[in-house]
XYZ file of C-alpha atoms in Angstrom:
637
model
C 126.336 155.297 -82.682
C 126.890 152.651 -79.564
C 130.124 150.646 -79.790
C 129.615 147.609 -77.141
C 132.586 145.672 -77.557
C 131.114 142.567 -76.484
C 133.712 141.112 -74.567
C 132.501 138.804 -71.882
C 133.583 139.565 -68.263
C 135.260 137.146 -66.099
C 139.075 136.058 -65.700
C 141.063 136.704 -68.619
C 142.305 133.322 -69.525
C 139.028 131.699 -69.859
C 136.836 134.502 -71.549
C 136.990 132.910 -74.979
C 136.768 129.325 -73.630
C 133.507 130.376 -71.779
C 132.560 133.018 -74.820
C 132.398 129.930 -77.356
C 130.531 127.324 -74.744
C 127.705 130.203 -74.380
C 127.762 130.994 -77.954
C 124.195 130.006 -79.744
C 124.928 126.822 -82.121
C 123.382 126.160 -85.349
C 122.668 122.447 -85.933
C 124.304 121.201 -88.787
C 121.744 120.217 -90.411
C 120.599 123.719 -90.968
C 124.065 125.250 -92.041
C 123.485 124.472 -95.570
C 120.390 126.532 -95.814
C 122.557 129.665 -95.157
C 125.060 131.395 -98.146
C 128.053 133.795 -96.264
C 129.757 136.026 -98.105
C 133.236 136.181 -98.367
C 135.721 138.972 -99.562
C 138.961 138.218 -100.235
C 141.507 134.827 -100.395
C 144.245 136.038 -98.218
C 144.586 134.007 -94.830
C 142.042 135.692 -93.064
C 139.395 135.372 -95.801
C 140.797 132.416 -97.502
C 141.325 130.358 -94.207
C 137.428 131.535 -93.313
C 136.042 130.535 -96.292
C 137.434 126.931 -96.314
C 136.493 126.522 -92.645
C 132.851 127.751 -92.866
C 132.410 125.915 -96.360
C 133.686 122.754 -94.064
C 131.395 123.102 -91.077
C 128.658 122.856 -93.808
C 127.767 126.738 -94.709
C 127.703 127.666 -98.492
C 130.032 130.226 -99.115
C 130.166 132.450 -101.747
C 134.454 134.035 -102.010
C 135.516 136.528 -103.937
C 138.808 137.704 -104.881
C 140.219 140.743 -106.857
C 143.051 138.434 -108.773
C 142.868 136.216 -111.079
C 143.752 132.761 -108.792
C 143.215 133.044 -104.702
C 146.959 132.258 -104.439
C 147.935 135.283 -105.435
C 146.542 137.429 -102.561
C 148.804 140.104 -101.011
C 149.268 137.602 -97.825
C 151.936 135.624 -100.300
C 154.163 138.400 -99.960
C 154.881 138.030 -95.942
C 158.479 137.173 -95.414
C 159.646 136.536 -91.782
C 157.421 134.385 -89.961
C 153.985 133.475 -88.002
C 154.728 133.763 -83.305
C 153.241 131.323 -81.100
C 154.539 130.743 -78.011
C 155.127 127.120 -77.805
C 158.642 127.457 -76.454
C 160.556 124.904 -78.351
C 163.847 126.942 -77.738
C 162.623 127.099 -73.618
C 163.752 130.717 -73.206
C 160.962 131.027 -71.065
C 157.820 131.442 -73.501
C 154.380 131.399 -72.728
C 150.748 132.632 -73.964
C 151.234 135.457 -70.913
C 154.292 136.398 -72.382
C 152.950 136.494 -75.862
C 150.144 138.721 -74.817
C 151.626 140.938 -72.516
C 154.579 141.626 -75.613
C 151.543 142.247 -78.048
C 150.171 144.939 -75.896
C 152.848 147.027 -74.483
C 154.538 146.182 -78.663
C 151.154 148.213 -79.448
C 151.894 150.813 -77.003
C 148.625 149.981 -74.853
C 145.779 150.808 -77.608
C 144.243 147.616 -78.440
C 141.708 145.278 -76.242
C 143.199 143.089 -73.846
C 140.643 140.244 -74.382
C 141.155 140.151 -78.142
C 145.006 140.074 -77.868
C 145.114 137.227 -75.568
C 142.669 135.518 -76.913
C 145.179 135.643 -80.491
C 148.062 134.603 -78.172
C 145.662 131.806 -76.839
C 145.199 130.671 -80.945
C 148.463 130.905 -82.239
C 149.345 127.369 -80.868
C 146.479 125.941 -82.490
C 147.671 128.039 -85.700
C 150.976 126.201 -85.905
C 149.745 122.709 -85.014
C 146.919 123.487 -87.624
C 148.838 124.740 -90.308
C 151.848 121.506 -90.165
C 148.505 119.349 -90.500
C 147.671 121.077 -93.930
C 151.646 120.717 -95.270
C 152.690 124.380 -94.317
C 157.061 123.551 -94.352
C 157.991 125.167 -91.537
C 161.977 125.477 -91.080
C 163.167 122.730 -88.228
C 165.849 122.103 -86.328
C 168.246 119.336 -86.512
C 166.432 117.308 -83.763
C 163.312 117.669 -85.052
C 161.549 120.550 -83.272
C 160.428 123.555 -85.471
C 162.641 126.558 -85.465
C 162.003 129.627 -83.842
C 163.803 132.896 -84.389
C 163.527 136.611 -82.830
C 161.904 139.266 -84.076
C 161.158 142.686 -82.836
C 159.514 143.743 -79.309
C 160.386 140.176 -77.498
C 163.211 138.772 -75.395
C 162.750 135.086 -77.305
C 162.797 133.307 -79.810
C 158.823 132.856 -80.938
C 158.937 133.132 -84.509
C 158.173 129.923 -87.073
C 159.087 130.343 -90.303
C 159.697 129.093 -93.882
C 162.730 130.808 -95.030
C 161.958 134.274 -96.215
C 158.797 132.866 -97.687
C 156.474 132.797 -95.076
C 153.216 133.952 -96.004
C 153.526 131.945 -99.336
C 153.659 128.818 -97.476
C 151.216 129.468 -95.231
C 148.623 130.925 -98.237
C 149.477 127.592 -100.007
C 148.326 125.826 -97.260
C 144.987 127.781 -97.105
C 144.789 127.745 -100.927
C 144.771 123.422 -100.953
C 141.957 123.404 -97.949
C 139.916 126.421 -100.261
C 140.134 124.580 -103.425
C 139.015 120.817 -101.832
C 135.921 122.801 -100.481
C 135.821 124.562 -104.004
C 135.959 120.848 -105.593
C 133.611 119.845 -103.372
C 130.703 123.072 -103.970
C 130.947 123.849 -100.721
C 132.607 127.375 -102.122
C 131.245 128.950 -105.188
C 134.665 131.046 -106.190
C 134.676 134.468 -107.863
C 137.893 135.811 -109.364
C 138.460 139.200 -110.804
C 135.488 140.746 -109.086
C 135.977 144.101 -107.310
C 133.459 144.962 -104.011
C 132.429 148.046 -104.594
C 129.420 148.445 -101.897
C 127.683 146.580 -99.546
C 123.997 145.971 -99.282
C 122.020 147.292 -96.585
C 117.737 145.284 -95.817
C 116.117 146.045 -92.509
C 119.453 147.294 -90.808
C 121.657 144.035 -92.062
C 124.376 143.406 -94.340
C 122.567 141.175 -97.162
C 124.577 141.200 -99.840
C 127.870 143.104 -102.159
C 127.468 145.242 -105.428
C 130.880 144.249 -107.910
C 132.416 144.776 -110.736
C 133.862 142.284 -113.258
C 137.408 143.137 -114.078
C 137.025 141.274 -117.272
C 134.095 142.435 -118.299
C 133.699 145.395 -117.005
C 129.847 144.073 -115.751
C 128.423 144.838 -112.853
C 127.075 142.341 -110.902
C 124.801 141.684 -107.287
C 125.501 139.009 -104.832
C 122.944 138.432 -101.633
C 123.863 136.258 -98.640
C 122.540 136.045 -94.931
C 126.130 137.842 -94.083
C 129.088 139.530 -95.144
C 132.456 138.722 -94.246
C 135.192 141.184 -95.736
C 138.874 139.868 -95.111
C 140.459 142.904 -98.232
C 143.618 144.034 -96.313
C 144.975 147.386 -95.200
C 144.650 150.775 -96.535
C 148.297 151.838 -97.046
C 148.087 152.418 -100.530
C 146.593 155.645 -99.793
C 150.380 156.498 -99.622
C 150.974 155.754 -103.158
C 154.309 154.228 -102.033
C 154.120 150.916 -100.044
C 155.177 147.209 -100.083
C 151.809 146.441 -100.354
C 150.697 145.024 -103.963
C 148.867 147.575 -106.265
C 145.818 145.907 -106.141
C 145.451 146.453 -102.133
C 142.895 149.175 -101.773
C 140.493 150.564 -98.931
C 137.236 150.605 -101.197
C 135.288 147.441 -99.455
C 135.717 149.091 -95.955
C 135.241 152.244 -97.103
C 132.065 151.316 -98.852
C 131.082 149.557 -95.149
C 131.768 152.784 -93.605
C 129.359 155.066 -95.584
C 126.731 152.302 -95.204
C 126.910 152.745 -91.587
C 130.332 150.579 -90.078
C 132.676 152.343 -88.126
C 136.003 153.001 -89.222
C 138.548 153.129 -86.212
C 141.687 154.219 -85.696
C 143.080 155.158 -89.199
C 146.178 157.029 -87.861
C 147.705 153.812 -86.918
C 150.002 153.275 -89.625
C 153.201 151.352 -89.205
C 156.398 152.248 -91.037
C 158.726 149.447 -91.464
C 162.447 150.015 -90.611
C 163.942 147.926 -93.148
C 162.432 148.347 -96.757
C 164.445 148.554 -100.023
C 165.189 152.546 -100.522
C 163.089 154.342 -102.866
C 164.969 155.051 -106.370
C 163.199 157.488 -108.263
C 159.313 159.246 -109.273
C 159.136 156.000 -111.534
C 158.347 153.384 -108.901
C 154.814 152.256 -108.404
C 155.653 150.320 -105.141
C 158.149 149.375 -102.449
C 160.068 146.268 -101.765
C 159.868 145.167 -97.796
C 163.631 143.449 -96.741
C 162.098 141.264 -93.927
C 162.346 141.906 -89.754
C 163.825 138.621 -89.459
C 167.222 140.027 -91.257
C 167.695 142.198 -88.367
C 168.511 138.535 -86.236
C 171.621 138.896 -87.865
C 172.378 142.173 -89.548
C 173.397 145.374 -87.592
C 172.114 148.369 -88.095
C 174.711 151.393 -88.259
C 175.519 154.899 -89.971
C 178.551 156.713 -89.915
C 179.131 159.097 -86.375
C 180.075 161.741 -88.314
C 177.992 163.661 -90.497
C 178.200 164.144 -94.004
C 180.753 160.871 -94.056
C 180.503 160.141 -97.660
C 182.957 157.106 -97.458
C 182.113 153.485 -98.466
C 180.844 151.478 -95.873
C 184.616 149.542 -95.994
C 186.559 152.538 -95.805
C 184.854 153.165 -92.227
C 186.411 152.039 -89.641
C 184.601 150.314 -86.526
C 185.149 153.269 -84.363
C 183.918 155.587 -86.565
C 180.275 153.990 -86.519
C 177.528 154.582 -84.357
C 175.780 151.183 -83.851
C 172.520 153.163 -82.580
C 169.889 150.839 -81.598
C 172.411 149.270 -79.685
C 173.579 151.815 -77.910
C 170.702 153.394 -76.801
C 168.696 150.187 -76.658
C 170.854 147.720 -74.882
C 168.376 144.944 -73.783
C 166.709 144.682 -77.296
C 169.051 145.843 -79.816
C 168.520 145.789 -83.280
C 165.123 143.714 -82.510
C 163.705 147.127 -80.855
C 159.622 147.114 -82.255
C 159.424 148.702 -85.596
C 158.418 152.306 -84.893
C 160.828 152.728 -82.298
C 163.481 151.601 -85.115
C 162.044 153.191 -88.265
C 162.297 156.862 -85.831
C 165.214 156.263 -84.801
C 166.660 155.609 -88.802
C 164.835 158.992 -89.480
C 166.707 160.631 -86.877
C 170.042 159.576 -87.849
C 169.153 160.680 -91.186
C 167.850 164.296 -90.182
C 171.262 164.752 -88.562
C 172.638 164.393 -91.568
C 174.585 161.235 -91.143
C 172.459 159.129 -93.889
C 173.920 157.185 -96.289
C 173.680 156.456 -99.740
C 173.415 159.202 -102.813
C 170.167 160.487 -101.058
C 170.998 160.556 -97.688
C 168.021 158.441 -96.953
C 169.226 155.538 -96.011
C 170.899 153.291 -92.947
C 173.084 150.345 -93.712
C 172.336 146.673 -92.091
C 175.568 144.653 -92.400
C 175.940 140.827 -91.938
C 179.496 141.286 -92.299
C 180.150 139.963 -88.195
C 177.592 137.434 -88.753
C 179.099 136.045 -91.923
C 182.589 135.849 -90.167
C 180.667 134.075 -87.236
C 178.540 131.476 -88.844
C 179.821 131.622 -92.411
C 178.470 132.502 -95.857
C 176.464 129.182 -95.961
C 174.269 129.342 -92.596
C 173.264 132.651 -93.463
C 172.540 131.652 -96.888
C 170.205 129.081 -95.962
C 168.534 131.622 -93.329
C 168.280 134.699 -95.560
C 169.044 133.127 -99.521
C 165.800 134.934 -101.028
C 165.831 137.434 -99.395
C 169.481 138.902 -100.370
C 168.727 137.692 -103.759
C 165.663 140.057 -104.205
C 168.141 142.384 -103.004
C 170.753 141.785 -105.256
C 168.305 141.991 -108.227
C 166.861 145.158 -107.281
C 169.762 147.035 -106.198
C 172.751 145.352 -108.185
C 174.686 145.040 -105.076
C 175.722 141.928 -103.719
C 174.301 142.258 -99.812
C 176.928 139.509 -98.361
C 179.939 141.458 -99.494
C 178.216 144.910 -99.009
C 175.886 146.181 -95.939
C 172.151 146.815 -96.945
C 171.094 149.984 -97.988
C 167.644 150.388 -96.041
C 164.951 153.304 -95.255
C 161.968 153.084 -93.514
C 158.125 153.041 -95.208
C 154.687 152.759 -95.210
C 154.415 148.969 -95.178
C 151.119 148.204 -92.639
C 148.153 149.132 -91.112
C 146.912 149.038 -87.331
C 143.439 151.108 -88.286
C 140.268 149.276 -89.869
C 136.718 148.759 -89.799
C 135.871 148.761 -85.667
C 135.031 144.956 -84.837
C 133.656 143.594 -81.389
C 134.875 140.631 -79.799
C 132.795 138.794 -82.731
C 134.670 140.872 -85.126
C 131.426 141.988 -86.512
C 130.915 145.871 -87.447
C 128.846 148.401 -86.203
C 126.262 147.699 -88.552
C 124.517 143.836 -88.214
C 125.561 140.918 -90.460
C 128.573 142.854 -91.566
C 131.967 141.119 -90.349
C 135.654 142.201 -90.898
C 138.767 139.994 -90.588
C 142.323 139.827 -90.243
C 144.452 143.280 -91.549
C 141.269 144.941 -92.498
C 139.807 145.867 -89.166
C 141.349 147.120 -86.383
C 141.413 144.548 -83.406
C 144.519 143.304 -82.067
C 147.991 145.481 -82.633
C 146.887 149.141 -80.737
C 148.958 151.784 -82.266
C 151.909 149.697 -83.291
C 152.056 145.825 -84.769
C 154.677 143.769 -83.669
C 156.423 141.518 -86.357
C 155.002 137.932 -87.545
C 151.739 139.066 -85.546
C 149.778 139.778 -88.925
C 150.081 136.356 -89.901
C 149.386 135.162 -86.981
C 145.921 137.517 -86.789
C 144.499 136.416 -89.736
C 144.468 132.870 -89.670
C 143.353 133.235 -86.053
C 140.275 135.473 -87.223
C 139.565 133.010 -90.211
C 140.256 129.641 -88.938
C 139.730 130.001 -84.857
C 137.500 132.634 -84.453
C 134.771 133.404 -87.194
C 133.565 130.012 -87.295
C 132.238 130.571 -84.191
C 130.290 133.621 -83.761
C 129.168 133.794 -87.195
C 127.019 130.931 -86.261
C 126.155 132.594 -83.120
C 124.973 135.428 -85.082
C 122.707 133.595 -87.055
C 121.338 131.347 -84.586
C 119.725 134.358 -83.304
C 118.848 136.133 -85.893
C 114.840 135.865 -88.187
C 116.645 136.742 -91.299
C 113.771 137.843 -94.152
C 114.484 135.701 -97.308
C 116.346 138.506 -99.543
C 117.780 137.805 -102.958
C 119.425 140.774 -105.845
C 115.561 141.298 -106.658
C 115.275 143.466 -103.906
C 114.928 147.473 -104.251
C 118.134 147.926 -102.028
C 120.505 145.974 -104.686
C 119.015 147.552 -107.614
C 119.302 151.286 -105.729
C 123.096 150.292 -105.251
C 123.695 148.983 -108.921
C 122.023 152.443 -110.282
C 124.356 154.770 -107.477
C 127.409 152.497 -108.557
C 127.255 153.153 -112.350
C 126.177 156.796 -111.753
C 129.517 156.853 -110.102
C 131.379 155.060 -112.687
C 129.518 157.265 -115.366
C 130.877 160.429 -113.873
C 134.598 159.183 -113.176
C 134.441 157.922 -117.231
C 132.841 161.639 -118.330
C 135.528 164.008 -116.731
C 137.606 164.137 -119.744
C 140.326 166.169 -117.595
C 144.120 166.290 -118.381
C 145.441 164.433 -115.318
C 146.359 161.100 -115.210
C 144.822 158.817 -112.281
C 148.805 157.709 -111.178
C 149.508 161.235 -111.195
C 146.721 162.877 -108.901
C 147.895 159.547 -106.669
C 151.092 160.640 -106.557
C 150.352 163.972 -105.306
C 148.462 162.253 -102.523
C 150.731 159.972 -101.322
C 153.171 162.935 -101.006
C 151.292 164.827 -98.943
C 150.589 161.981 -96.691
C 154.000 160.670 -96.362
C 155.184 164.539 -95.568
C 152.234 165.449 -93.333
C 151.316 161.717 -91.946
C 154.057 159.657 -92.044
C 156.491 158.992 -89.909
C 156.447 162.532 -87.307
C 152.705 164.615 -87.305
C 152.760 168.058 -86.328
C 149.415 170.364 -85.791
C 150.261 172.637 -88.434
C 151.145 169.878 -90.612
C 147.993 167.797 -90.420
C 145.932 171.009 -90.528
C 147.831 171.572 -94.170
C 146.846 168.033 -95.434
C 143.441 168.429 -94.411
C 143.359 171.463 -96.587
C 145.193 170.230 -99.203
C 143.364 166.724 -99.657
C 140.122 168.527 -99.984
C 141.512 170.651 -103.153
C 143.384 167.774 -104.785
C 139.524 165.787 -104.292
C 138.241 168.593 -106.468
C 140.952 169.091 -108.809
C 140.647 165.059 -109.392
C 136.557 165.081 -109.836
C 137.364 167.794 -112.094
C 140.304 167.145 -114.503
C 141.152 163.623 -113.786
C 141.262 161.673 -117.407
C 140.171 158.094 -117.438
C 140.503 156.944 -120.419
C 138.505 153.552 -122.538
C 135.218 152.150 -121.455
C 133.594 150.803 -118.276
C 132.188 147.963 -120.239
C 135.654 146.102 -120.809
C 138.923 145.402 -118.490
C 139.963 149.030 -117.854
C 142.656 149.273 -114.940
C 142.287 153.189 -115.136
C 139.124 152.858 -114.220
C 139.860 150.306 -111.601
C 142.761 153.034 -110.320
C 140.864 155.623 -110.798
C 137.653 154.695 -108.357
C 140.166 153.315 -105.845
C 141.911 156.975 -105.614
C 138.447 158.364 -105.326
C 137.848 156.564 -102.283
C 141.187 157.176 -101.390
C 140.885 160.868 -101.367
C 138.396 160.447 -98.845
C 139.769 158.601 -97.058
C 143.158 160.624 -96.752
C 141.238 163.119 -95.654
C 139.609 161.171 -92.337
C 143.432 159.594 -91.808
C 144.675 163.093 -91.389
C 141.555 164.209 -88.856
C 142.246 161.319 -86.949
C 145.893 162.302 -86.391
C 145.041 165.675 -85.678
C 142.381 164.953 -82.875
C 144.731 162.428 -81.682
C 147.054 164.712 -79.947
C 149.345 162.714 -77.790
C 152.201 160.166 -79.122
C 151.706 156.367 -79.290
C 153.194 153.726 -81.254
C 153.626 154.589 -84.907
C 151.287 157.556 -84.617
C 154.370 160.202 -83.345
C 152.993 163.654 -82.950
C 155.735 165.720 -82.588
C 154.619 167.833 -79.454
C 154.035 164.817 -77.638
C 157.498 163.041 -76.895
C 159.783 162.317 -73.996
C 163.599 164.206 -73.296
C 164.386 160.798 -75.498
C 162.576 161.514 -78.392
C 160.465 158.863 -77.408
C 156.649 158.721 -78.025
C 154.882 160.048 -74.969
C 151.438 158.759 -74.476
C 148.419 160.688 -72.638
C 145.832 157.574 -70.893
C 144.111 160.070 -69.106
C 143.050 161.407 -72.652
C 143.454 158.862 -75.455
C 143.011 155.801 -73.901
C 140.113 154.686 -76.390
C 139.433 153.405 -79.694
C 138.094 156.553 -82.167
C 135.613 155.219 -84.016
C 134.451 157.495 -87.051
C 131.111 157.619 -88.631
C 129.999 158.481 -91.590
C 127.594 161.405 -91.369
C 126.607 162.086 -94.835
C 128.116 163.484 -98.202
C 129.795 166.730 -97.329
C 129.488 166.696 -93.489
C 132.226 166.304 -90.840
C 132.807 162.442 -89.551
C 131.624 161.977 -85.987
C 133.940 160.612 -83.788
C 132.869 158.009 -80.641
C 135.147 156.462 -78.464
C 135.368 153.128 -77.411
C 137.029 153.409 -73.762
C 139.885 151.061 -73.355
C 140.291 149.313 -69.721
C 143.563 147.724 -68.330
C 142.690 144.950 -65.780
C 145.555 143.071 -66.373
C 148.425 144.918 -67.334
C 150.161 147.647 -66.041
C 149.316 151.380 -68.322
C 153.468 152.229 -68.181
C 155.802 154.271 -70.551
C 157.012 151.641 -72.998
C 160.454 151.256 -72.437
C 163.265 148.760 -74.648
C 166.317 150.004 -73.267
């Protein structure tokens, strides 16, 4: 396989400008004639599918739920950064790029993160144009607050409720081009595969979650916007419908799959309560503006949080952070809340947990200014934990809350294999090994609104695309292999439930690739992913019909692809040997217990291919070159 990123030479600052002017146009008379593709409604595919249905294309969107609004990007919290320095603390585009790189711990491409710090002007200008109610300031001027890996204040936001607003936005511009036919929409449909003709991505295999039917879709390309993977935890914030199988189904049909070690652990999630939960509740990055972070300095301190007295607390990211703080990038924090908690100094009846107390900032600004900051956001709290967080500090742990990993993209964000694009948190682009906060947001309306438009036409302005519809041999080939699949999953009969088989995986990746990675350890998941893959093709019991709505089923081919993948996360971690960003490995750290990178080894991009059923992944390596920033130890103190 031959990964050519694709990024144009020349000075930094005008690659993109230059990229688009040389970019091959397709009239607009002509747009019509070609159908796209487009998986999912979340701001990345939702915001692509509006814009390409606009510019005149006819877009075909799909979306696992039953309304677009309801994608997973609803559930981002703290806010979108652009660097328009309204605050003037010294903002610009540089400083927005060079904070995105050395936030991802030097993995990612420098022309793709500042051409996203180039866009995320245009994002915030575009977005107030479509009703998006940013919070503003008395003057006027939007708001901006701080969020983790920067020195200012960059960060727009709508209360806690972020990514609603902004998916509302997208949502009104997708349904005018839905009124209009521009979009022919398709909810409740799950992507199971993607259709290979003559080397090019022509077209999706789904099923209907209603009906259980499966159906064939062909298009000159295929865009899949489906999210991250980090359900292959079992335990995330992400909602339970998020699952890897597009992407995966991309990567046995010949796209690359990079990175998949890069997970990122958020510092400040609700703690978990039990075997009972199904998910995770994220208390947004924006809370630690105001909240401090502390545990007791003695261990074993079993007091209440009242009963402690100042001096008796050890105010960590503070103290060993000084310049940053509390606002330290989210590995660096969610480590350092482990640590505190391995000494024994955890809080809480499990141990497992760190408080964040507004009780300074409540005496400084009062109960009402940080109830108008924070209002939802301590209420969710409140509700789930039946504690009231502005008399009480926050109980908080770190989890699995994002992904950095995804289907390899070139500077067109299209795959390895032709006609086949990927957008927003489902490939790999822009964070490296760690994403800074309000940068997801920020990436997929850049992909879907700023970027795609563009070199999807270039694509097919170049391209002598065969006229292809679900007739052809290669959809009926991947309707037959799809029900053969679903056949087999339905005929197991076993005694183990789908959740429960999940479980087991998620617990193994959360103890062997979750927040530290040893040798020994990954070696031991490896191992013990393969067996639970048998055991579940084995004794797994789904139980009904495939003909009818049957979320088993659903679960149940989503952990199938899931214990695959687990399996490749795992390899990835173990061939990855050094330390960087949220992938810690725990021979690889500083006197500090900071991660330790090695450039002279692992400065690259592994991208994995698919070799076949039953044969090792190969791994290639896109080399990673630093014209414009400095390759130092990352350093917040």
């Amino acid at each position: 396989m031959q990964l050519n990123s694709n990024v144009p030479s020349g000075p930094l600052e005008t690659k993109w400008d230059r990229y688009k002017f040389d970019l091959k146009k397709v009239n607009p008379a002509n747009k019509r004639k070609f159908e796209i593709i487009v998986v999912g409604t979340g701001l990345a595919g939702g915001s692509a599918a509006a814009t390409l249905a606009d510019l005149g294309y006819h877009v075909k969107n799909f979306c696992i739920q039953d309304s677009p609004r309801r994608a997973h990007s609803i559930a981002a919290q703290g806010g979108i950064n652009a660097a328009k320095n309204y605050p003037g603390d010294g903002d610009s585009v540089q400083n927005l790029f060079y904070d995105t790189i050395k936030g991802g711990d030097y993995r990612a491409r420098e022309a793709n993160v500042y051409r996203l710090a180039q866009n995320a002007n245009n994002i915030i200008d575009h977005c107030v144009a479509t009703g998006v109610p940013f919070a503003r300031e008395y003057g006027g001027l939007h708001a901006n607050r701080s969020f983790g890996g920067a020195q200012v204040s960059r960060t727009f936001y709508a209360r806690g409720q972020t990514g609603q607003q902004l998916l509302l936005g997208v949502y009104g511009q997708l349904s005018r081009q839905i009124g209009l036919g521009g979009v022919e929409m398709y909810p409740r449909r799950d992507i199971l595969d993607v259709v290979i003709v003559d080397g090019c991505a022509r077209g999706v295999i789904c099923r209907n979650l209603v009906t259980g039917e499966i159906e064939s879709h062909s298009a000159h390309a295929v865009v899949l916007a489906t999210g991250g993977y980090d359900n292959v935890y079992f335990l995330s914030t992400s909602g339970m419908h998020s699952n890897v199988s597009a992407c995966w189904a991309a990567y046995k049909k010949g796209a690359a799959f990079a990175n998949p070690c890069y997970t990122q652990i958020h510092p400040t999630c609700i703690t978990v309560h039990g075997d009972y939960q199904s998910k995770l509740t994220l208390m947004s990055e924006s809370l630690r503006n105001d909240g401090r972070i502390w545990v007791p300095k003695k261990a074993g301190d079993n007091r209440s949080p009242d009963q402690i007295p100042e001096d008796e607390r050890d105010y960590y990211l503070e103290r060993k952070y000084p310049s940053f703080g509390n606002l330290v990038p989210r590995d660096v924090a969610s480590r350092n809340a482990k640590l505190a908690c391995d000494e024994g100094r955890g809080v809480g009846n499990t141990g497992l947990a760190v408080y964040l107390d507004f009780s300074d900032a409540i005496k400084r600004d009062g109960e009402d200014v940080i109830r108008a900051k924070y209002g939802n956001l301590f209420q969710m709290y409140d509700k789930i934990q039946d504690e009231d967080p502005y008399k009480v500090p926050m109980k908080i742990y770190p989890a699995i809350h994002y992904v950095m990993g995804g289907t390899w993209v070139d500077y067109n964000l299209m795959t390895t294999r032709d006609g086949l694009f990927c957008l927003g948190g489902a490939n790999f682009s822009d964070h490296g090994a760690n994403r800074l906060g309000a940068s997801a947001l920020m990436q997929g309306l850049s992909d879907g609104y700023f970027v795609l438009p563009y070199t999807i036409g270039g694509y097919l302005a170049t391209q002598s695309l065969a006229d292809v519809n679900t007739s052809h041999q290669a959809f009926k080939d991947a309707e037959k292999q799809l029900n053969e699949k679903l056949n087999k999953l339905m005929n197991i009969n076993g005694k183990r439930t789908v959740d429960d088989i999940h479980k087991e995986l998620g617990h193994y990746m959360w103890e062997y690739c979750g927040m530290a990675r040893n040798d020994a350890g990954l070696k031991e998941a490896i191992q013990k992913i393969s067996a639970l893959r048998e055991e579940f093709w084995q004794n797994v019991n789904v139980t009904g019909t495939s003909k009818d709505f049957n979320q088993t089923l659903e679960k149940g081919y989503r952990l199938a692809d899931y214990l695959e993948f687990g399996e490749l996360l795992a390899r990835d971690a173990l061939t990855r040997t050094e330390s960087c960003g949220g992938h810690f490995r725990e021979e690889s750290q500083t006197e500090e217990n900071e991660a330790k990178r090695d450039d002279e080894n692992f400065c690259h991009v592994a991208a994995w291919e698919y070799a076949g059923e039953g044969k090792d992944p190969i791994l290639n390596k896109e080399p990673l070159v630093f014209e414009n920033v400095k390759l130092t130890q990352r350093s917040y103190k």
